[in-house]
XYZ file of C-alpha atoms in Angstrom:
780
model
C -38.461 67.000 -71.518
C -38.046 66.214 -75.254
C -34.394 65.303 -74.794
C -35.266 62.895 -72.005
C -37.923 61.267 -74.179
C -35.351 60.957 -76.962
C -33.200 58.935 -74.560
C -36.015 56.396 -74.226
C -36.697 57.127 -70.551
C -40.028 56.098 -69.064
C -42.492 58.634 -67.711
C -41.581 58.020 -64.070
C -37.858 58.218 -64.795
C -38.386 61.487 -66.649
C -40.217 62.943 -63.631
C -37.384 61.911 -61.314
C -34.732 63.290 -63.667
C -36.485 66.648 -64.026
C -36.152 67.115 -60.263
C -32.365 67.072 -60.733
C -31.611 70.427 -62.345
C -27.906 69.668 -62.768
C -28.529 66.384 -64.590
C -31.240 67.909 -66.770
C -28.828 70.674 -67.759
C -26.113 68.138 -68.590
C -28.497 66.194 -70.851
C -29.482 69.406 -72.641
C -25.823 70.272 -73.164
C -25.082 66.774 -74.463
C -27.799 67.097 -77.125
C -26.325 70.419 -78.214
C -23.253 68.467 -79.379
C -25.293 66.229 -81.713
C -25.414 67.069 -85.392
C -28.813 67.840 -86.894
C -30.717 64.747 -87.975
C -28.672 62.308 -85.888
C -30.830 59.582 -84.402
C -29.636 57.579 -81.439
C -29.778 53.804 -81.654
C -31.322 51.660 -78.934
C -27.803 50.886 -77.697
C -26.601 54.512 -77.701
C -29.521 55.975 -75.725
C -28.689 54.352 -72.361
C -24.968 54.950 -72.912
C -25.512 58.675 -73.431
C -27.695 58.903 -70.322
C -25.052 56.950 -68.391
C -22.397 59.477 -69.419
C -24.605 62.440 -68.466
C -25.647 61.050 -65.089
C -22.166 59.926 -63.988
C -19.853 62.655 -65.263
C -18.292 64.717 -62.449
C -18.097 68.522 -62.342
C -14.271 68.336 -62.497
C -14.411 66.645 -65.908
C -17.489 68.361 -67.375
C -15.362 69.879 -70.176
C -15.035 66.376 -71.674
C -18.772 65.840 -72.191
C -18.533 66.738 -75.875
C -15.745 64.165 -76.353
C -17.825 61.456 -74.672
C -20.889 62.272 -76.782
C -18.809 62.125 -79.974
C -17.260 58.793 -78.980
C -20.691 57.286 -78.229
C -22.109 58.491 -81.545
C -19.193 57.116 -83.599
C -19.486 53.818 -81.650
C -16.025 54.048 -80.092
C -17.699 53.788 -76.683
C -20.192 51.022 -77.407
C -20.603 49.342 -74.018
C -21.435 50.416 -70.489
C -17.995 49.231 -69.354
C -16.236 51.434 -71.913
C -18.312 54.467 -70.876
C -17.477 53.889 -67.200
C -13.789 53.518 -68.055
C -13.932 56.714 -70.121
C -15.504 58.609 -67.217
C -12.768 57.409 -64.866
C -10.053 58.351 -67.372
C -11.245 61.916 -67.989
C -11.669 62.485 -64.239
C -8.139 61.286 -63.529
C -6.725 63.461 -66.330
C -8.968 66.492 -65.896
C -6.191 68.793 -64.675
C -3.502 67.891 -67.174
C -2.395 70.646 -69.510
C -2.770 68.448 -72.592
C -5.156 65.616 -73.353
C -3.961 62.654 -75.414
C -6.923 61.191 -77.275
C -4.917 58.188 -78.442
C -4.142 57.271 -74.836
C -7.828 57.748 -74.024
C -8.850 55.337 -76.790
C -6.307 52.765 -75.634
C -7.430 53.028 -72.027
C -11.079 52.542 -73.056
C -10.339 49.626 -75.376
C -11.679 51.494 -78.399
C -11.603 49.153 -81.389
C -10.718 46.114 -79.302
C -12.846 43.135 -80.336
C -12.941 39.919 -78.363
C -13.792 37.135 -80.804
C -16.039 34.150 -80.020
C -12.988 31.928 -80.394
C -11.137 33.887 -77.708
C -14.127 33.636 -75.393
C -14.431 29.890 -75.957
C -10.721 29.354 -75.315
C -10.726 31.485 -72.141
C -13.723 29.602 -70.730
C -12.101 26.251 -71.510
C -8.925 27.271 -69.670
C -10.838 28.582 -66.633
C -12.971 25.418 -66.342
C -9.926 23.191 -66.713
C -8.193 25.103 -63.903
C -11.095 24.515 -61.489
C -12.415 21.251 -62.937
C -12.137 19.178 -59.751
C -14.014 21.749 -57.639
C -16.711 22.087 -60.296
C -17.251 18.341 -60.553
C -17.368 18.012 -56.751
C -19.777 20.912 -56.145
C -21.633 20.648 -59.479
C -24.195 23.420 -59.889
C -23.432 24.739 -56.420
C -20.035 25.900 -57.664
C -19.824 29.686 -57.946
C -19.082 30.444 -61.605
C -18.862 34.136 -60.724
C -15.270 33.499 -59.685
C -14.480 32.158 -63.167
C -16.185 35.078 -64.881
C -14.143 37.509 -62.787
C -10.896 35.772 -63.754
C -11.786 35.849 -67.443
C -12.806 39.504 -67.360
C -9.438 40.320 -65.821
C -7.725 38.661 -68.807
C -10.231 39.942 -71.400
C -11.377 43.303 -70.037
C -13.473 44.185 -73.097
C -15.316 40.894 -73.425
C -19.078 41.067 -73.972
C -20.663 39.990 -70.690
C -23.675 38.234 -72.215
C -21.553 36.289 -74.682
C -19.179 35.242 -71.910
C -21.991 34.068 -69.605
C -23.664 32.165 -72.440
C -20.431 30.332 -73.320
C -19.815 29.558 -69.647
C -23.312 28.049 -69.276
C -22.825 25.887 -72.372
C -19.471 24.493 -71.264
C -20.608 23.874 -67.678
C -23.596 21.954 -69.055
C -21.306 19.920 -71.323
C -19.178 19.009 -68.305
C -21.904 18.240 -65.751
C -24.906 17.318 -67.847
C -28.502 18.225 -66.881
C -29.322 19.151 -63.291
C -30.386 16.242 -61.131
C -32.964 16.196 -58.335
C -30.054 16.242 -55.885
C -28.759 19.470 -57.474
C -32.143 21.153 -57.164
C -32.545 19.924 -53.575
C -29.178 21.332 -52.518
C -29.904 24.703 -54.095
C -33.318 24.814 -52.419
C -31.810 24.083 -49.001
C -29.432 27.007 -49.306
C -32.060 29.686 -49.654
C -35.413 30.254 -51.242
C -35.298 32.548 -54.253
C -31.556 33.073 -53.966
C -30.582 36.235 -55.886
C -28.155 36.069 -58.762
C -24.624 37.390 -58.469
C -25.859 40.577 -60.089
C -28.726 41.189 -57.658
C -28.492 44.645 -56.134
C -28.596 45.542 -52.471
C -31.891 47.296 -53.070
C -33.363 44.127 -54.602
C -32.306 42.167 -51.538
C -33.751 44.571 -49.000
C -36.941 45.087 -50.993
C -37.487 41.312 -51.088
C -37.416 41.341 -47.296
C -39.948 44.159 -47.171
C -42.256 42.295 -49.529
C -41.999 39.127 -47.457
C -42.649 41.039 -44.247
C -45.678 42.922 -45.557
C -47.315 40.030 -47.458
C -50.156 38.586 -45.375
C -49.287 35.238 -43.837
C -51.293 32.191 -44.804
C -53.961 31.007 -42.424
C -51.743 28.191 -41.251
C -48.776 30.326 -40.223
C -50.428 33.589 -39.215
C -49.310 34.739 -35.765
C -51.366 36.708 -33.269
C -48.921 39.617 -33.005
C -46.966 41.753 -35.440
C -44.003 40.309 -37.246
C -40.754 41.061 -35.464
C -37.588 42.442 -36.969
C -35.987 38.997 -36.610
C -38.839 37.562 -38.712
C -38.208 40.272 -41.287
C -34.470 39.654 -41.457
C -34.932 35.931 -42.051
C -36.280 36.857 -45.494
C -33.373 39.063 -46.580
C -31.417 37.713 -49.534
C -27.973 38.818 -48.435
C -24.884 36.763 -49.242
C -23.824 33.922 -46.993
C -20.585 34.305 -44.988
C -17.609 33.611 -47.220
C -19.612 34.225 -50.410
C -18.842 37.943 -50.514
C -17.808 37.693 -54.167
C -21.378 36.810 -55.177
C -22.673 40.305 -54.428
C -22.977 43.010 -57.040
C -20.060 45.438 -57.117
C -17.796 43.428 -54.829
C -14.203 43.739 -56.029
C -12.335 40.467 -56.414
C -8.525 40.460 -56.310
C -5.991 37.626 -56.593
C -5.967 37.544 -52.767
C -9.740 37.375 -52.278
C -10.108 33.599 -52.210
C -7.307 33.176 -49.656
C -8.572 36.007 -47.476
C -12.125 34.628 -47.442
C -10.914 31.150 -46.473
C -8.899 32.604 -43.596
C -11.889 34.713 -42.583
C -14.126 31.617 -42.438
C -11.546 29.784 -40.344
C -11.555 32.632 -37.810
C -15.339 33.022 -37.673
C -16.582 29.486 -38.211
C -18.882 30.799 -40.921
C -20.997 32.824 -38.462
C -22.816 36.004 -39.482
C -21.153 39.008 -37.840
C -22.702 42.494 -37.907
C -22.045 45.711 -36.016
C -23.878 48.824 -34.859
C -21.303 51.674 -35.037
C -22.642 54.919 -33.471
C -20.568 58.024 -32.799
C -20.536 58.792 -29.048
C -21.185 62.507 -29.613
C -24.930 62.637 -29.057
C -28.042 60.700 -28.119
C -29.545 58.093 -30.448
C -32.727 59.029 -32.332
C -35.570 57.128 -33.996
C -33.489 56.569 -37.151
C -30.870 54.758 -35.077
C -33.603 52.404 -33.822
C -33.902 51.018 -37.334
C -30.130 50.570 -37.607
C -29.978 48.859 -34.204
C -32.817 46.528 -35.114
C -31.451 45.641 -38.537
C -27.930 44.844 -37.350
C -28.851 42.969 -34.189
C -31.868 41.216 -35.712
C -30.004 40.036 -38.818
C -27.363 38.482 -36.586
C -30.041 36.900 -34.379
C -31.995 35.589 -37.381
C -28.877 33.780 -38.589
C -27.527 32.572 -35.235
C -24.747 35.123 -35.501
C -23.320 37.919 -33.408
C -23.497 41.719 -33.423
C -20.843 44.092 -32.093
C -21.597 47.452 -30.518
C -18.691 49.505 -31.811
C -18.283 53.146 -30.847
C -16.870 55.139 -33.768
C -14.851 57.387 -31.456
C -12.442 59.072 -33.861
C -13.369 62.690 -33.119
C -12.251 63.581 -29.566
C -13.555 67.121 -29.957
C -17.211 66.107 -29.574
C -17.183 62.776 -27.764
C -18.185 62.371 -24.139
C -18.455 59.423 -21.772
C -22.092 60.306 -20.995
C -22.981 59.594 -24.619
C -21.137 56.267 -24.474
C -23.218 55.253 -21.461
C -26.413 56.646 -22.961
C -26.011 54.657 -26.181
C -25.314 51.409 -24.344
C -28.357 52.036 -22.145
C -30.637 52.511 -25.159
C -29.359 49.391 -26.946
C -30.130 47.401 -23.780
C -33.535 49.089 -23.486
C -34.442 47.925 -26.993
C -33.714 44.409 -25.828
C -30.399 43.723 -27.538
C -27.208 42.435 -25.966
C -24.006 43.033 -27.950
C -21.701 40.108 -28.570
C -18.890 42.486 -27.660
C -18.526 46.218 -27.006
C -15.613 47.697 -28.942
C -14.266 51.109 -29.914
C -12.545 52.352 -33.051
C -9.907 53.649 -30.630
C -9.129 50.001 -29.751
C -7.482 49.815 -33.163
C -5.635 53.159 -33.300
C -2.216 51.487 -33.420
C -3.232 49.048 -36.170
C -4.892 51.822 -38.158
C -1.705 53.867 -37.931
C 0.333 50.927 -39.199
C -2.091 50.455 -42.089
C -1.599 54.125 -43.000
C 2.154 53.596 -43.156
C 1.587 50.680 -45.554
C -0.564 52.900 -47.804
C 2.161 55.538 -47.918
C 4.798 52.931 -48.782
C 2.565 51.728 -51.634
C 2.294 55.357 -52.822
C -1.471 55.211 -52.217
C -1.470 57.992 -49.601
C 0.457 61.221 -49.110
C 0.866 64.051 -46.646
C -0.851 67.222 -47.880
C -0.759 70.834 -46.675
C -3.976 72.144 -48.228
C -6.255 73.801 -45.689
C -9.702 72.503 -44.805
C -11.311 75.309 -46.829
C -9.189 74.480 -49.869
C -10.334 70.856 -49.712
C -14.051 71.644 -49.372
C -16.428 70.780 -52.189
C -16.066 68.589 -55.261
C -14.268 70.912 -57.688
C -11.171 71.626 -55.647
C -7.714 72.120 -57.061
C -5.641 68.914 -56.999
C -3.024 68.934 -54.285
C 0.430 69.930 -55.480
C 1.824 67.527 -52.886
C 0.069 64.505 -54.413
C 3.241 63.207 -56.072
C 5.694 63.985 -53.291
C 8.282 61.235 -52.629
C 7.154 58.315 -50.474
C 10.032 58.783 -48.036
C 9.069 62.410 -47.524
C 5.420 61.516 -46.744
C 6.573 58.793 -44.340
C 8.725 61.250 -42.402
C 6.025 63.930 -42.351
C 3.406 61.427 -41.175
C 5.745 60.423 -38.356
C 6.157 64.109 -37.498
C 2.354 64.478 -37.447
C 2.121 61.557 -35.032
C 4.809 62.997 -32.766
C 3.146 66.403 -32.518
C 5.763 68.261 -34.544
C 3.262 69.788 -36.990
C 0.584 72.309 -36.052
C -3.084 71.428 -36.094
C -4.526 72.084 -39.568
C -1.104 72.336 -41.197
C -1.080 68.803 -42.621
C -3.336 65.836 -43.341
C -2.839 62.363 -44.736
C -4.912 61.862 -47.889
C -5.740 58.708 -49.843
C -5.245 58.564 -53.612
C -8.803 57.723 -54.643
C -11.788 59.588 -56.074
C -15.151 58.862 -54.425
C -18.278 58.203 -56.520
C -19.640 61.697 -55.951
C -16.423 63.179 -57.313
C -14.620 63.989 -54.082
C -10.900 63.571 -54.742
C -8.364 62.188 -52.274
C -10.397 62.017 -49.048
C -8.549 62.676 -45.801
C -7.437 59.639 -43.801
C -5.780 61.412 -40.828
C -5.888 64.895 -39.341
C -4.104 66.548 -36.415
C -6.074 67.381 -33.244
C -4.330 68.369 -30.021
C -7.339 67.309 -27.959
C -7.343 64.553 -25.307
C -9.392 61.504 -26.239
C -12.005 60.185 -23.788
C -10.269 56.772 -23.774
C -6.678 57.209 -24.986
C -6.002 60.527 -23.292
C -3.053 62.356 -24.884
C -1.480 59.241 -26.420
C -2.460 60.344 -29.923
C -2.623 63.731 -31.615
C -3.567 62.343 -35.033
C -7.003 60.829 -35.490
C -8.393 58.792 -38.412
C -11.511 59.858 -40.324
C -14.688 57.857 -40.907
C -13.787 57.199 -44.575
C -10.562 55.608 -43.434
C -11.580 53.939 -40.178
C -14.917 52.316 -40.789
C -14.076 49.660 -43.357
C -10.793 48.785 -41.651
C -12.493 48.213 -38.297
C -15.115 46.103 -40.087
C -12.267 44.039 -41.520
C -10.451 43.713 -38.202
C -13.640 42.471 -36.540
C -14.391 40.052 -39.421
C -17.766 41.673 -40.068
C -19.636 39.710 -42.722
C -22.370 42.252 -43.484
C -21.656 45.971 -43.165
C -25.246 47.255 -43.096
C -25.666 51.014 -43.500
C -28.054 53.648 -44.821
C -28.259 54.768 -48.440
C -26.151 57.905 -47.997
C -23.124 55.649 -47.615
C -23.696 54.027 -51.004
C -21.331 56.574 -52.532
C -18.602 55.342 -50.161
C -18.864 51.705 -51.190
C -16.120 51.813 -53.812
C -13.692 53.494 -51.395
C -14.661 50.901 -48.756
C -13.613 48.078 -51.102
C -10.618 49.977 -52.471
C -9.054 50.535 -49.055
C -9.397 46.935 -47.857
C -8.029 45.610 -51.139
C -5.209 48.166 -51.232
C -4.015 46.747 -47.905
C -4.615 43.104 -48.951
C -6.873 42.444 -45.941
C -10.252 40.743 -45.623
C -12.968 42.862 -47.246
C -16.560 42.670 -45.910
C -19.622 43.429 -48.044
C -21.485 46.728 -47.665
C -25.268 46.642 -48.030
C -27.436 49.769 -47.976
C -31.021 50.379 -46.915
C -33.191 53.500 -46.680
C -32.913 55.510 -43.493
C -35.981 56.016 -41.326
C -37.320 59.560 -41.657
C -40.181 60.789 -39.463
C -42.200 63.930 -40.178
C -42.581 66.866 -37.770
C -39.154 66.479 -36.212
C -35.428 67.128 -36.547
C -32.818 64.558 -35.539
C -29.572 66.376 -36.314
C -27.407 66.603 -33.193
C -26.541 70.207 -34.019
C -30.196 71.179 -34.433
C -31.348 69.417 -31.280
C -28.575 71.186 -29.410
C -29.886 74.472 -30.851
C -33.371 73.680 -29.544
C -31.861 73.068 -26.111
C -29.761 76.247 -26.035
C -32.765 78.295 -27.218
C -34.773 76.866 -24.263
C -37.389 75.428 -26.624
C -36.856 71.943 -25.190
C -35.235 71.007 -21.894
C -32.662 68.374 -22.860
C -31.899 65.455 -25.171
C -34.639 63.395 -23.500
C -37.379 66.016 -23.740
C -40.539 64.025 -24.693
C -41.247 66.389 -27.592
C -38.136 65.123 -29.406
C -37.669 61.882 -31.319
C -34.467 60.821 -29.632
C -34.827 57.319 -28.235
C -34.222 58.558 -24.705
C -37.058 61.062 -25.230
C -39.416 58.382 -26.527
C -38.590 56.155 -23.569
C -39.222 59.041 -21.155
C -42.504 59.787 -22.857
C -43.528 56.201 -22.216
C -43.023 54.480 -25.568
C -42.364 50.767 -24.927
C -39.218 49.356 -26.533
C -41.335 46.613 -28.087
C -43.436 49.223 -29.881
C -40.356 50.948 -31.320
C -39.004 47.593 -32.524
C -42.358 46.616 -34.039
C -42.565 49.974 -35.791
C -39.151 49.401 -37.382
C -40.249 45.955 -38.547
C -43.446 47.374 -40.057
C -41.448 49.956 -42.007
C -39.549 47.109 -43.640
C -36.118 47.131 -45.232
C -36.941 48.966 -48.433
C -34.272 50.882 -50.326
C -36.739 53.647 -51.252
C -36.525 56.856 -49.226
C -39.780 57.612 -47.416
C -40.992 59.875 -44.628
C -43.339 58.433 -42.033
C -46.024 60.301 -40.114
C -45.643 60.047 -36.307
C -49.167 58.595 -36.221
C -47.750 55.300 -37.541
C -45.380 55.100 -34.585
C -48.171 56.067 -32.191
C -50.287 53.229 -33.587
C -47.523 50.746 -32.742
C -47.347 52.215 -29.244
C -51.103 51.763 -28.719
C -50.937 48.174 -29.989
C -48.439 47.303 -27.255
C -49.901 49.418 -24.442
C -53.393 48.058 -25.051
C -52.026 44.677 -23.973
C -49.573 45.769 -21.274
C -50.712 49.015 -19.600
C -53.071 48.402 -16.678
C -56.298 50.441 -16.643
C -56.806 52.912 -13.839
C -58.867 56.036 -13.194
C -57.419 59.548 -13.123
C -58.988 62.989 -13.457
C -56.894 65.610 -15.241
C -59.155 68.661 -14.632
C -61.263 67.761 -11.589
C -64.548 69.154 -10.367
C -65.842 68.024 -6.973
C -69.086 66.101 -6.516
C -70.747 65.577 -3.154
C -73.260 62.721 -3.071
C -76.070 63.879 -0.831
C -77.490 60.397 -0.270
C -74.216 58.468 -0.222
C -75.338 54.832 0.314
C -72.497 53.687 2.641
C -71.480 54.541 6.204
C -68.011 55.633 5.115
C -65.347 55.130 2.469
C -65.408 51.683 0.825
C -63.024 49.900 -1.521
C -64.211 48.524 -4.844
C -62.361 45.905 -6.933
C -61.440 46.986 -10.463
C -59.836 44.746 -13.097
C -56.460 45.865 -14.443
C -57.620 44.693 -17.877
C -61.433 44.601 -18.155
C -61.321 42.215 -21.119
C -58.883 39.893 -19.320
C -59.809 39.815 -15.615
C -57.444 36.890 -15.043
C -54.516 39.323 -15.453
C -55.185 40.866 -12.037
C -57.062 43.669 -10.315
C -56.662 46.574 -7.900
C -58.925 48.330 -5.397
C -60.149 51.916 -5.520
C -61.748 54.064 -2.825
C -65.363 55.173 -3.172
C -66.583 57.954 -0.850
C -69.193 60.641 -0.371
C -66.916 63.087 -2.191
C -65.660 62.121 -5.644
C -64.030 64.016 -8.492
C -64.919 63.820 -12.175
C -63.529 65.487 -15.279
C -64.804 69.050 -15.618
C -65.560 68.274 -19.287
C -67.981 65.524 -18.205
C -70.426 68.159 -16.911
C -72.123 70.847 -19.012
C -74.871 73.147 -17.760
C -76.435 73.770 -21.148
C -75.852 70.875 -23.516
C -77.372 69.784 -26.808
C -78.874 66.378 -27.410
C -75.574 64.882 -28.577
C -73.989 65.345 -25.140
C -74.431 62.076 -23.244
C -72.839 62.827 -19.888
C -73.871 64.798 -16.793
C -76.183 67.834 -17.121
C -78.787 69.345 -14.772
C -81.458 67.372 -16.626
C -79.535 64.186 -17.468
C -78.021 61.431 -15.331
C -74.643 59.767 -15.826
C -73.284 56.481 -14.458
C -70.210 56.159 -12.237
C -68.098 53.247 -13.458
C -67.802 50.221 -11.152
C -70.280 51.596 -8.522
C -73.605 50.458 -9.960
C -74.851 54.006 -9.375
C -75.856 56.965 -11.463
C -75.838 60.620 -10.447
C -78.486 63.289 -10.810
C -77.617 66.970 -10.244
C -79.481 68.601 -7.350
C -77.630 71.921 -7.133
C -74.508 73.748 -8.303
C -72.045 75.498 -5.977
C -70.389 78.356 -7.802
C -67.071 80.123 -7.316
C -67.402 83.204 -5.123
C -71.010 82.309 -4.351
C -72.165 84.413 -7.318
C -74.996 83.239 -9.506
C -72.876 83.773 -12.614
C -69.705 82.192 -11.286
C -68.152 79.012 -12.676
C -69.281 75.746 -11.069
C -66.800 74.544 -8.452
C -68.864 71.760 -6.879
C -71.902 69.703 -7.788
C -74.374 68.381 -5.216
C -75.765 65.175 -6.674
C -78.156 62.439 -5.708
C -77.245 58.816 -6.428
C -79.668 56.312 -7.913
C -79.198 52.607 -8.524
C -78.739 51.450 -12.086
C -81.318 48.821 -13.017
C -82.284 46.941 -16.130
C -84.926 49.549 -16.861
C -83.227 52.628 -15.411
C -79.846 53.050 -17.065
C -77.823 56.169 -17.889
C -76.793 57.049 -21.433
C -73.106 56.891 -20.494
C -70.662 55.970 -17.732
C -67.778 58.181 -16.651
C -64.613 57.645 -14.610
C -64.003 59.309 -11.239
C -61.598 59.394 -8.295
C -62.223 59.410 -4.535
C -59.673 60.008 -1.756
C -57.314 61.073 -4.556
C -53.530 61.458 -4.720
C -52.435 64.699 -6.436
C -50.038 64.253 -9.370
C -48.488 66.438 -12.029
C -49.482 65.381 -15.538
C -47.609 66.726 -18.557
C -49.459 66.887 -21.849
C -47.308 67.122 -24.987
C -48.170 68.228 -28.523
C -46.210 68.220 -31.792
C -43.165 70.471 -31.591
C -43.201 71.583 -35.245
C -45.969 72.985 -37.414
C -44.830 71.653 -40.811
C -44.070 68.078 -41.847
C -40.527 68.978 -42.806
C -39.315 71.857 -40.651
C -35.927 71.713 -42.399
C -37.398 72.410 -45.859
C -36.544 76.014 -46.738
C -39.442 76.151 -49.213
C -41.977 75.281 -46.505
C -40.158 77.051 -43.684
C -38.072 79.920 -45.103
C -37.291 81.215 -41.608
C -35.515 78.019 -40.545
C -36.578 75.176 -38.272
C -36.525 77.292 -35.088
C -39.213 79.551 -36.572
C -41.409 76.486 -37.168
C -41.701 75.569 -33.482
C -45.287 75.629 -32.249
C -46.261 77.415 -29.041
C -47.703 75.747 -25.949
C -46.383 72.297 -26.875
C -46.238 71.218 -23.207
C -48.969 71.875 -20.677
C -48.765 70.778 -17.045
C -51.914 70.128 -15.013
C -52.481 69.127 -11.386
C -54.459 65.914 -11.681
C -55.995 63.479 -9.205
C -55.138 59.773 -9.435
C -56.198 56.686 -7.512
C -54.354 56.018 -4.280
C -53.065 52.638 -5.478
C -50.759 54.506 -7.935
C -48.804 56.111 -5.078
C -46.182 53.352 -5.171
C -45.580 53.558 -8.929
C -42.015 53.372 -10.218
C -40.359 55.381 -12.990
C -41.500 54.237 -16.466
C -44.529 52.350 -15.093
C -47.270 52.649 -17.701
C -51.043 52.968 -17.321
C -54.110 53.617 -19.354
C -56.021 56.427 -17.673
C -59.524 55.307 -18.588
C -61.186 57.426 -21.279
C -58.169 59.776 -21.314
C -55.048 58.138 -22.766
C -51.845 56.240 -21.996
C -49.468 57.686 -19.415
C -46.007 56.856 -18.038
C -44.272 57.779 -14.771
C -41.598 60.410 -15.430
C -38.078 60.268 -13.896
C -38.787 63.636 -12.232
C -41.095 61.800 -9.829
C -40.141 61.679 -6.154
C -41.665 60.146 -3.044
C -45.098 61.725 -2.629
C -44.714 63.705 -5.867
C -45.788 61.666 -8.883
C -45.218 63.064 -12.381
C -46.866 61.474 -15.418
C -46.232 62.063 -19.120
C -49.000 61.518 -21.633
C -47.580 58.913 -24.013
C -50.374 58.861 -26.603
C -54.066 59.588 -26.625
C -56.630 56.817 -27.044
C -57.848 55.932 -30.494
C -61.311 57.082 -29.539
C -62.366 60.710 -29.791
C -62.007 62.725 -26.617
C -65.779 62.945 -26.188
C -66.414 59.241 -26.606
C -67.034 57.044 -23.596
C -65.855 53.504 -23.081
C-alpha cells in the first residue's frame, strides 16, 4: 500500500492495483532496488509504475536495470520506457546483455533541440503546403506529426505539437467562421487523434443514457441505431486519426485505394465461429456491428470464422444465420474465412519470404503459457521454411509435428503466435482440399482487410491482440482497418461457454442448446423473449468500456416493456379447481367479447365461452383466510371478470367424499354486481377449456457467478438448483387452439407465455416467459 502511495496513485487506482497480486509484487520488488532516502520526482513516479505494469515475466530479471535507468534519468520519457521494455523482452534469452546497445536502442542521452523541432516542422509543412492551404484547419496534422516522429524518434511530443500549432497558425491565420462550420458539420465533439477507444464508446453510452430534452423525447426506448449515431469512431479513410494506429509509408496510398473501392462507406462485420449456438453476449456484438453500419448508411458482413474444422458443423452455420435474422438484421453479404484460404496461404508465403514467419517443431505443450523457451527453429533459413510450409500444405508432415509461427510478441507476452497448424480433418465447406488451417490471430485481421472493413469492433479481451492485428496487415503492406474494443455483456446466474453448456447437456441438467433455462439466443427465443426486447436491452446497456455484470431482472424488464404492448391478454388457469354455478343465469353456454388489450380496445378482441361449469385458480380459493385475502372464501364473494357476476360459496365437494379431504369442486351461487354490491376483487376463469401443457422455469444457478471458485468451490455443475422446470396441465381458452409456435400472450394475473415448438395439433405447449411485475397475490 505504501509503495503504491509513493507512486502518486489515487485511492481508486490503488484499490484496483491491490487486486492484481502479480503487479503488487512487482512494485514491491522495484522499490527494493531503490537506495535509502531516494525520493521519486513527479516525472519518475508514472514511469516506474509504467515499467512495473508492462514488464513481461520473460524479462522480469531486468526490472532492476529499468529502475536504475529511471532513477538516473536515462529513461526519462514514456516512449523510452516502452522501448526499453521491448528491448529487454527481445533480448531476454541471450547469454550476454550489452548495456551500451540497450542505451542506444532507447535513445539514452539523445536530446532533440528546439531548433531541430522547428526545422523538422518547417520541412513537413512545406512538403504538404498545398493540401494544408486547401483544407485549412480540416487538414489532419497527425500525419505530419507521425512523419516527424519517424525522423526524430526521441522528440518531446508536447514540444512538437506546440511548434506545429504555431507554424500552422502562422500559415493559415485565425480560424474563420467557415472553418468552424466545416468542423461542426463533420461531427459534434469530435475526439482528438489521441482519444482512446474507451473514450469513444463511453461517449456513446453517456449520450444514450442522458435524458432527452422535452422536444426530442420519444415514446419508446432508444434503439441501438440511436446509440451508435453518438459514437465518436473515426470516419472511413481517417484510420490514422485513432490512437495506436500504426502509420507506414504505404498507409496513405492504401487508404486512398480503400476509399476508391468502398466509396467511403462504413463497413463492419459480425464474425462468429460456427461451433456452437449464439448467446446473450453475442446479441450485443450483433447489435453493435449491424447498428453502427445502419446508423452510418453502411453495410455489415456476416462472416463465419470457420478455421477449425474439428468443431464446426453446418447446423451451427444455419442456427447463427437464423438468429441474426430473428434479431431483425440482414447481412450485406454472408462470407466465410474459408472463402479466403488460398489468399491467406499466399500471404503466409510472403511472410516467410520476408523472414517474418518460420516453420517450428515445438509441440503444443511446449508452446503453452507466456514463459516458454524460444524456438530453436526461429532463425532457420527462409528457403527451408518455405519448403517445409509447402510440405505441410501437401500433407507430408504429421499432425502436430510442425506449425507456422509469426515473429512477433503479443502485448500479454506471448511470443511468436501460431499462424498455421496441421489438421487432417475434412472441412465443412472445403472438404479435404486443405490439411493446414490458419488460426484466429492470423486470419481475423487479414479477412477484415480483404473485405475492406472500416471498423473492426470487438470485445475488450481482444485489446491485447491489437498490436499484432496492425503488425500483420502492415507486414504484408495491405490495407489495415481500425480495431475498436468495448466491454462484453456479462449476465449473472448463467454460463455461456460452449464447453460448459455442452457439459450441462451431457449431464442431463438441460435438454439442448435451446433449453429455456439457458441464455443462448435460441433458448431466449424459445422461452418467448421478443427480439425487440433483446435489442432494446443491448441498447440500454450502452457501449461502455467498463466490465460489468447485469442481473437477469434487467433483461426481464425489457421483455415486459415489449410484451405489455404486443402480447394479447387471455385467460388461462394453471392449477384449476372446478366451480359449478347452481343458478347459472343463461340457458346454455354463451360467448362473451374480451378485448385483446383492455387499455386499447381498438387493437382487437376475442370471444370466450361462459358456462355453468367454470375453472378458477386453486390459489384463488381458501377455506380459512385472514382479512388480507381478498378472493373467494366461504364467507366472501369474488367477481368473475367480464361476466358482471360475483360468486358466493354454497358448498364444497371434497376428494373421496371425506369431510377432511381436499376441495375438488365448489358449488357456488352467482349474484349480479351492482353499484352498491361489489366484490373486493375480480379473478380470471376458463369455461369449456382446452387442456395445455405449461412449463414454468426458474433460475438454473444458485449463485450470481457459478464459475467463481470462491463462491462455488465444487464447480458450476454443483451450483445447479433443483426443480428448475415444472410442468403443469393447465386449461386455456378455446380461442388459443389455433395458436402458432412463438405466439405470445399475457395470461391475465399470471404472467407472459409463449407457444413452444414442441406443440402439435391438439397438444399446445406453453413456456412461461416472465412473470408479471405485480406480486402473485395481487389482482388486476
